[in-house]
Coordinates of C-alpha atoms in Angstrom, one line a residue:
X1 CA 8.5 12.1 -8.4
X2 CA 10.2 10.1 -11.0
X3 CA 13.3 9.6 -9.5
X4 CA 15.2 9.6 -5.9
X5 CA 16.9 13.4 -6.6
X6 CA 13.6 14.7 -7.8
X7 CA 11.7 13.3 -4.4
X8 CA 14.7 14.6 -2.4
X9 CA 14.4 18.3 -4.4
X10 CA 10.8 17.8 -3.5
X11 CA 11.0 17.3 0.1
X12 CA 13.9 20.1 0.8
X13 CA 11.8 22.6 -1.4
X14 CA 8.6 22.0 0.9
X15 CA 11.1 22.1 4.1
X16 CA 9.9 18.3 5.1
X17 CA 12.4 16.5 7.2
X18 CA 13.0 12.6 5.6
X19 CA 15.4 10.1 6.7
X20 CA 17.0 7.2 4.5
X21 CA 18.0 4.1 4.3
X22 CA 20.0 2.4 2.0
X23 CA 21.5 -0.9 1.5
X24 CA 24.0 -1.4 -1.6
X25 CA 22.1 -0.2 -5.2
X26 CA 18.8 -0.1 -3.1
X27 CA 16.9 2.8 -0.8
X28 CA 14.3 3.9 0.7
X29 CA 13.4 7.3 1.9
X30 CA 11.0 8.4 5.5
X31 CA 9.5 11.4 6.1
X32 CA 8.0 11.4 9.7
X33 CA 6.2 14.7 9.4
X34 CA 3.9 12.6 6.3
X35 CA 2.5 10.0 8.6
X36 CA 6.1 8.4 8.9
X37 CA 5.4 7.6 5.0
X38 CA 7.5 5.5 3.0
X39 CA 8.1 8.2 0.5
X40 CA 9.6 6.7 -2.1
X41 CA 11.9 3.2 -2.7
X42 CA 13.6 1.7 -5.6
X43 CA 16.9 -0.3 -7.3
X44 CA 19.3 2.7 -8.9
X45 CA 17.5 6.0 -9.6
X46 CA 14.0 5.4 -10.0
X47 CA 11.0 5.6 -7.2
X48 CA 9.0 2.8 -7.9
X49 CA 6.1 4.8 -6.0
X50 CA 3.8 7.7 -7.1
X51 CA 4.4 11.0 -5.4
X52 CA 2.8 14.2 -6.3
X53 CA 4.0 17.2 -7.6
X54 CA 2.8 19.3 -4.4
X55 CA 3.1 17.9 -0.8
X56 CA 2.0 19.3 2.6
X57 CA 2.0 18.8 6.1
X58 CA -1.1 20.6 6.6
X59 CA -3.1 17.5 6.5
X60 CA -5.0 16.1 3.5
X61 CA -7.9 18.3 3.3
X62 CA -5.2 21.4 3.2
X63 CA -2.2 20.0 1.3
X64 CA -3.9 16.8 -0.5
X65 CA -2.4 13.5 -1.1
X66 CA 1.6 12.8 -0.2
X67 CA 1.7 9.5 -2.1
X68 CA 4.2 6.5 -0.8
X69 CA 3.1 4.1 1.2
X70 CA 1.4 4.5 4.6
X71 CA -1.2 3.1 7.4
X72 CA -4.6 3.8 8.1
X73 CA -7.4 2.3 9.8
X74 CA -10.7 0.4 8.6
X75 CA -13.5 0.6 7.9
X76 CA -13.1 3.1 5.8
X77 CA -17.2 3.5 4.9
X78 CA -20.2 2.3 7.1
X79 CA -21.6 3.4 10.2
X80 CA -18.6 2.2 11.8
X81 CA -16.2 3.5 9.1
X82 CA -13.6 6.3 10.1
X83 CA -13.5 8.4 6.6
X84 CA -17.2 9.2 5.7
X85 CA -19.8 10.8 7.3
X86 CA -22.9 8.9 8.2
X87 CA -24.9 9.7 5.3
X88 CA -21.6 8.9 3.6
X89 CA -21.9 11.8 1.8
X90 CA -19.0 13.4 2.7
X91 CA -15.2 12.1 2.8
X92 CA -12.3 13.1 4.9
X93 CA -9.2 11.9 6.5
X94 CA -8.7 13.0 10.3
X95 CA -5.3 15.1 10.6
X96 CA -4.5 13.0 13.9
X97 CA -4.5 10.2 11.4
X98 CA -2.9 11.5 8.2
X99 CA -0.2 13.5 8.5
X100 CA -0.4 12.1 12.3
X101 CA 2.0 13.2 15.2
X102 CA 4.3 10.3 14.6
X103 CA 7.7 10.1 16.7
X104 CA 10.6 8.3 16.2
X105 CA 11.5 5.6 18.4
X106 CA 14.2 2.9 19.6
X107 CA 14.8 0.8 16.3
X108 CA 17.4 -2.4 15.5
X109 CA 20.6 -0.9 13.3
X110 CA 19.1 -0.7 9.9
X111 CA 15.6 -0.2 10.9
X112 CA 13.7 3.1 11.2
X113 CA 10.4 3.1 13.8
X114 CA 7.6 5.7 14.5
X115 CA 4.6 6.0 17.2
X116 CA 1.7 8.1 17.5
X117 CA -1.5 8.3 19.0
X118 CA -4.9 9.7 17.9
X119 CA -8.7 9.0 18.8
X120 CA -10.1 7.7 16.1
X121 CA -14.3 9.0 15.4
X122 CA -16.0 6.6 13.6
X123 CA -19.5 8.2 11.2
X124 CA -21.4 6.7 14.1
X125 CA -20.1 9.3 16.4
X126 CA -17.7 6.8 18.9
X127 CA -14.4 7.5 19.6
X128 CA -11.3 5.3 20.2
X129 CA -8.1 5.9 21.8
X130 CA -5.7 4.0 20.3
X131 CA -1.9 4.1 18.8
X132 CA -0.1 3.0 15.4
X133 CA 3.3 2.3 15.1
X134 CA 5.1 1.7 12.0
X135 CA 9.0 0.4 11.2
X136 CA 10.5 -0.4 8.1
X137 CA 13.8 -2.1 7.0
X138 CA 15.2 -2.6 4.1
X139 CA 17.7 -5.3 2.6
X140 CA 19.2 -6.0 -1.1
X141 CA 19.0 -9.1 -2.2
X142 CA 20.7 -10.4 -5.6
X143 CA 19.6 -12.5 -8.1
X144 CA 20.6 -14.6 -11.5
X145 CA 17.4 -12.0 -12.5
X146 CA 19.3 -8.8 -11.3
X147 CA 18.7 -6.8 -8.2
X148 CA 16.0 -7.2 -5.6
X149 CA 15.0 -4.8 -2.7
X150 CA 12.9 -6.2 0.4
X151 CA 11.1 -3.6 2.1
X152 CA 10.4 -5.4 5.5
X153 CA 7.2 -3.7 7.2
X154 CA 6.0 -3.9 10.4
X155 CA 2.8 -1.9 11.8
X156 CA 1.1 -2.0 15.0
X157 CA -2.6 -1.3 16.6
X158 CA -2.4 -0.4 20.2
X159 CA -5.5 0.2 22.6
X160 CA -4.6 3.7 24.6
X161 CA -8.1 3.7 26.2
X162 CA -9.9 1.8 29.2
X163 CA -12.5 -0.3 27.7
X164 CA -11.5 -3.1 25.1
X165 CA -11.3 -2.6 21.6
X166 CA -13.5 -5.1 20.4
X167 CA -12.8 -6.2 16.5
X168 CA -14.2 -2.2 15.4
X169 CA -10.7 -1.4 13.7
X170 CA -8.4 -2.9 11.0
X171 CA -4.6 -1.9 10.0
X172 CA -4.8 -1.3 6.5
X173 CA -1.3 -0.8 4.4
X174 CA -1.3 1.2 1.0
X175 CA 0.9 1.7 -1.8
X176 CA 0.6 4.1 -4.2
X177 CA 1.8 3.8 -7.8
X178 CA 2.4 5.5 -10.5
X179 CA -0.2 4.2 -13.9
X180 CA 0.0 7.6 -16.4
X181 CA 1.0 4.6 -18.8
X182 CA -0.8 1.2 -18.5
X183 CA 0.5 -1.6 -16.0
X184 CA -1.4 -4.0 -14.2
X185 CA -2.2 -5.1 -10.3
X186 CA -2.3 -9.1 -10.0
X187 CA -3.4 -10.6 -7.0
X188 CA -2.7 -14.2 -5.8
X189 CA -6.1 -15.9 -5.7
X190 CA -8.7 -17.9 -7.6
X191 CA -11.6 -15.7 -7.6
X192 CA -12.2 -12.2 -9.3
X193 CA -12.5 -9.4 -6.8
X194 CA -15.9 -7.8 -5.8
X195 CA -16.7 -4.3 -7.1
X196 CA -16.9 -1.5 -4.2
X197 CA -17.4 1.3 -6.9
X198 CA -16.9 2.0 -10.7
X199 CA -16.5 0.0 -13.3
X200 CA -13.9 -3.2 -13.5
X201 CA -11.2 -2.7 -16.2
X202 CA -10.0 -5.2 -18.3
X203 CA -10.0 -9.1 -16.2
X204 CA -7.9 -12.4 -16.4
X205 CA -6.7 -15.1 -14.7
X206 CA -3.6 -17.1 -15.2
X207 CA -3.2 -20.3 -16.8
X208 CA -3.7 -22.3 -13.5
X209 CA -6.3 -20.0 -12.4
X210 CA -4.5 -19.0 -9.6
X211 CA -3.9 -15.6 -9.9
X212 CA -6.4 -12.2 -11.1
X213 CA -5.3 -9.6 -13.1
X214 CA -6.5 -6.0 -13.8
X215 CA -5.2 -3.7 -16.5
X216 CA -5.2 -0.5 -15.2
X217 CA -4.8 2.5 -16.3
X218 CA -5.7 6.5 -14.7
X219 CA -8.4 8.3 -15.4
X220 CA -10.8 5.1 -14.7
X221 CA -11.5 5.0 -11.0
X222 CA -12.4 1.8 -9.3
X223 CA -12.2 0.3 -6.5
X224 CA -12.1 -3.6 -6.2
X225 CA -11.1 -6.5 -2.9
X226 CA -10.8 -9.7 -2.8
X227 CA -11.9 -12.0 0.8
X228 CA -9.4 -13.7 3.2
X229 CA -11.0 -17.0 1.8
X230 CA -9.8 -16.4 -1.9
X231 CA -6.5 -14.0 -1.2
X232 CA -2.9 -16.2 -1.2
X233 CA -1.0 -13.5 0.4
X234 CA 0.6 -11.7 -2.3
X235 CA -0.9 -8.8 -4.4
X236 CA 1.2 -6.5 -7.1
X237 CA 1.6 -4.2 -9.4
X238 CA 3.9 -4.4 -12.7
X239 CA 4.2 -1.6 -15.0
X240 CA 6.9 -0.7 -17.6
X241 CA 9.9 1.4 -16.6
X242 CA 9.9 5.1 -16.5
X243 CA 13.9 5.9 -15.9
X244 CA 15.5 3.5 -18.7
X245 CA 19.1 1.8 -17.4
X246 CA 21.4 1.1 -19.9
X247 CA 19.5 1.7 -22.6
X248 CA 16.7 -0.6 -21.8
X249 CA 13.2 -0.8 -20.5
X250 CA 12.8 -2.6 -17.8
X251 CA 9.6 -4.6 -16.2
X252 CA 8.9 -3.1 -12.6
X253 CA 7.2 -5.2 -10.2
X254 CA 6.4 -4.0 -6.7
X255 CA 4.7 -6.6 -4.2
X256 CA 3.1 -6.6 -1.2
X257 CA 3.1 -10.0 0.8
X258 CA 1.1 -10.6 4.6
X259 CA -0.6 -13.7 5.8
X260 CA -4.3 -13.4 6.2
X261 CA -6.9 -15.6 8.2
X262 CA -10.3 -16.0 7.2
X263 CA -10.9 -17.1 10.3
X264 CA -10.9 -13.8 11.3
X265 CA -13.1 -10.8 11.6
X266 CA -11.8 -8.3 8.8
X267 CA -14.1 -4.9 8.8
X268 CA -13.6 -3.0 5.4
X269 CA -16.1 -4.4 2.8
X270 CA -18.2 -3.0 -0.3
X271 CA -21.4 -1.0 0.6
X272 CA -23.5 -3.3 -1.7
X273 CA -25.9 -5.5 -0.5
X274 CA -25.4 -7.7 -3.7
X275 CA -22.6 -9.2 -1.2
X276 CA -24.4 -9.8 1.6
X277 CA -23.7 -13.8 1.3
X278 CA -20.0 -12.8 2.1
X279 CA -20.0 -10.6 5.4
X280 CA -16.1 -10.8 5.8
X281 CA -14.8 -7.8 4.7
X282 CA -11.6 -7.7 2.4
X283 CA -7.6 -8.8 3.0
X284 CA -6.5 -7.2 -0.5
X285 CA -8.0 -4.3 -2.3
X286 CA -7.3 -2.6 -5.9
X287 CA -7.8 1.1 -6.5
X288 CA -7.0 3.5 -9.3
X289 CA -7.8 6.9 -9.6
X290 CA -9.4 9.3 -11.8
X291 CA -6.1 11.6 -11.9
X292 CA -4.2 10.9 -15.6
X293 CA -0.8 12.4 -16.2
X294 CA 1.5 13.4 -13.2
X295 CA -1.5 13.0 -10.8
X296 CA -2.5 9.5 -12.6
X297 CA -2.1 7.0 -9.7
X298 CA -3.5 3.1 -8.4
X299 CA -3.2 1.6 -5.1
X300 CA -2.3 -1.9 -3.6
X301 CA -4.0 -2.4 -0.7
X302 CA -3.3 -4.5 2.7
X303 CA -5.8 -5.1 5.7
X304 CA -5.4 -7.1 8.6
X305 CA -8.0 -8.8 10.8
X306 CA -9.7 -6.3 13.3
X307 CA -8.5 -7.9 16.9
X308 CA -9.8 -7.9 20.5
X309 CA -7.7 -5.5 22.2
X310 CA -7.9 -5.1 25.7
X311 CA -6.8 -1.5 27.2
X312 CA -2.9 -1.8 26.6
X313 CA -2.6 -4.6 24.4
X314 CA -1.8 -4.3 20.7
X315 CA -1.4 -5.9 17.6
X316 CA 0.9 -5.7 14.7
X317 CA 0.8 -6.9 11.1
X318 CA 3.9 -7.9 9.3
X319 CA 4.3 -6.9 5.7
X320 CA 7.0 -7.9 2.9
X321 CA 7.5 -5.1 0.1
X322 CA 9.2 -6.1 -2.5
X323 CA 10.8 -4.4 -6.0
X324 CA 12.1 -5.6 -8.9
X325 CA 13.5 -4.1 -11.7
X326 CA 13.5 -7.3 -14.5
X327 CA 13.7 -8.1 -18.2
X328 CA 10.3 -9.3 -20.1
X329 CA 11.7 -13.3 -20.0
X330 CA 12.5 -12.7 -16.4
X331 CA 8.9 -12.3 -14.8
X332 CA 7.2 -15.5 -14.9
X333 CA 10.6 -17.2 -13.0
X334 CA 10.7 -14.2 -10.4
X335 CA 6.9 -14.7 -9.6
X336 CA 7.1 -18.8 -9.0
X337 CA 10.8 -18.9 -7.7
X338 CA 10.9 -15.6 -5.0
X339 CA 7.3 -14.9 -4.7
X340 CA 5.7 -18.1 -4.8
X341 CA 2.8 -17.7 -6.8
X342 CA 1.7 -18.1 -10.1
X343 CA 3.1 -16.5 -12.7
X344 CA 0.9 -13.9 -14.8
X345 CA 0.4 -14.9 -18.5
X346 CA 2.3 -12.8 -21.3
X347 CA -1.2 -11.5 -22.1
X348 CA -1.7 -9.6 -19.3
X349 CA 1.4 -7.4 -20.1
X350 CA 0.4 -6.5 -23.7
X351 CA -2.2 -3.8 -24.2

């Protein structure tokens, strides 16, 4: 869905309950009954996210993929893993997980919050009682650049059972984005990220060296991650416009900022033992997928460190999202200035 009506037709047509929030030219819109999904967000009109045409609150294997950002667990492979079986031959996503039973709860003015609880089965055939939670806030900021909107994220890992939870399962963040036309996810860091499956597209590195791109593109599906050790915190995608504003093309960026530790235990890594001089798994991930046209979509991806949880404790991960809507000469002082990175080279923005 292109724009806010069209998500909002969207949502009323399927009879989904959403909530928004909305904070001068920006918004963001909720739907608890999609995993408490951040169904779309944007500056004006446009949803800088990918949402299908069809969504469902039958669950994924019955109504597919809802789009937006959301939480799940990791591993998401392995023995361990929550999402294949252990031949890994086959792939699903638990309904307890995705859509979930989320509920809203007590929140600050101009925050939204949801809870729910599920055991989570891992391939090896253990099972975990635990909880997520997940609140969101929004906030405009502006700029000599224009408009920004800061998504600020929150989600939590609680143990519901009686034994500990000992470093077995990761939060893990996603965006979803629309890519029917090129764009490209950059990710702070000086070291190209390892291949889970497919085939790399187009690679480069800033000037300094401090920052990876990818040119992306659907119908190409790939997966890629990059360590704790070599992720600085930030990861993006920027793609070209798809709702013009007064009469011009914009450059949208959308970020996604969290601290990581490589001191810590992180659990979702690639199956090949070509890595096996690198056991940590992965703070930052890079996906597209295969779909091209409406259905053409890539991912950012987040993970935090899998903690020690004793029964009641929990853990939460704090998460910046941010969105900008800027002009071609604007990116490179948005990136140093607000984001704190590198910036990427022109090159990466040209086919």
């Amino acid at each position: 869905m292109r724009t806010r009506t069209d998500l909002i037709r969207l949502l009323e047509a399927s009879r989904i309950a959403y909530e928004t929030l909305d904070s001068g030219r920006c918004w963001m819109i909720v739907a608890p009954a999609l995993a408490a999904r951040i169904m779309g967000a944007g500056i004006g009109e446009e949803n800088a996210f990918w949402v299908p045409p069809v969504i469902s609150t039958r669950g994924w294997n019955e109504g597919g993929n809802a789009g937006g950002q959301r939480t799940w667990i990791a591993p998401e492979g392995g023995i361990a893993g929550f999402f294949f079986s252990a031949d890994g031959a086959r792939w699903d996503v638990a309904p307890g997980l995705d859509p979930g039973s989320y509920r809203a709860m007590p929140a600050p003015a101009g925050w939204k919050s949801y809870r729910t609880a599920l055991a989570a089965r891992s391939a090896d055939g253990s099972s975990r009682e635990i909880t997520l939670a997940r609140s969101m806030g929004i906030e405009e900021e502006t700029a000599t650049m224009g408009t920004i909107l800061r998504i600020r994220f929150r989600h939590e890992l609680g143990n519901a059972g009686s034994i500990p939870l000992e470093r077995r399962i990761g939060l893990w963040s996603l965006i979803q984005l629309p890519c029917e036309e090129q764009g490209v996810i950059f990710i702070a860091g000086g070291r190209a990220p390892r291949l889970y499956f497919g085939e790399l597209p187009a690679v480069g590195t800033g000037d300094a060296g401090r920052v990876v791109w990818l040119r992306v593109r659907g119908g190409t599906r790939f997966k890629a991650g990059m360590s704790p050790s070599d992720f600085a915190r930030t990861m993006g995608f920027a793609r070209r416009a798809r709702v013009p504003e007064n009469g011009l093309t914009p450059i949208i960026l959308t970020t996604m900022s969290g601290d990581s530790d490589p001191n810590r235990a992180y659990v979702d890594t690639p199956a090949s033992s070509g890595h096996a001089a690198s056991p940590n798994g992965d703070a930052a991930q890079a996906y597209c997928d295969a779909g091209t046209g409406g259905l053409a979509f890539c991912e950012i991806e987040s993970h935090a460190p899998a903690p020690f949880l004793a029964p009641g404790e929990s853990e939460a991960q704090d998460i910046q999202i941010s969105i900008a809507r800027l002009r071609g000469q604007d990116i490179a002082d948005y990136m140093s200035e607000r984001l704190g990175m590198e910036p990427l080279p022109r090159s990466a923005l040209t086919a």
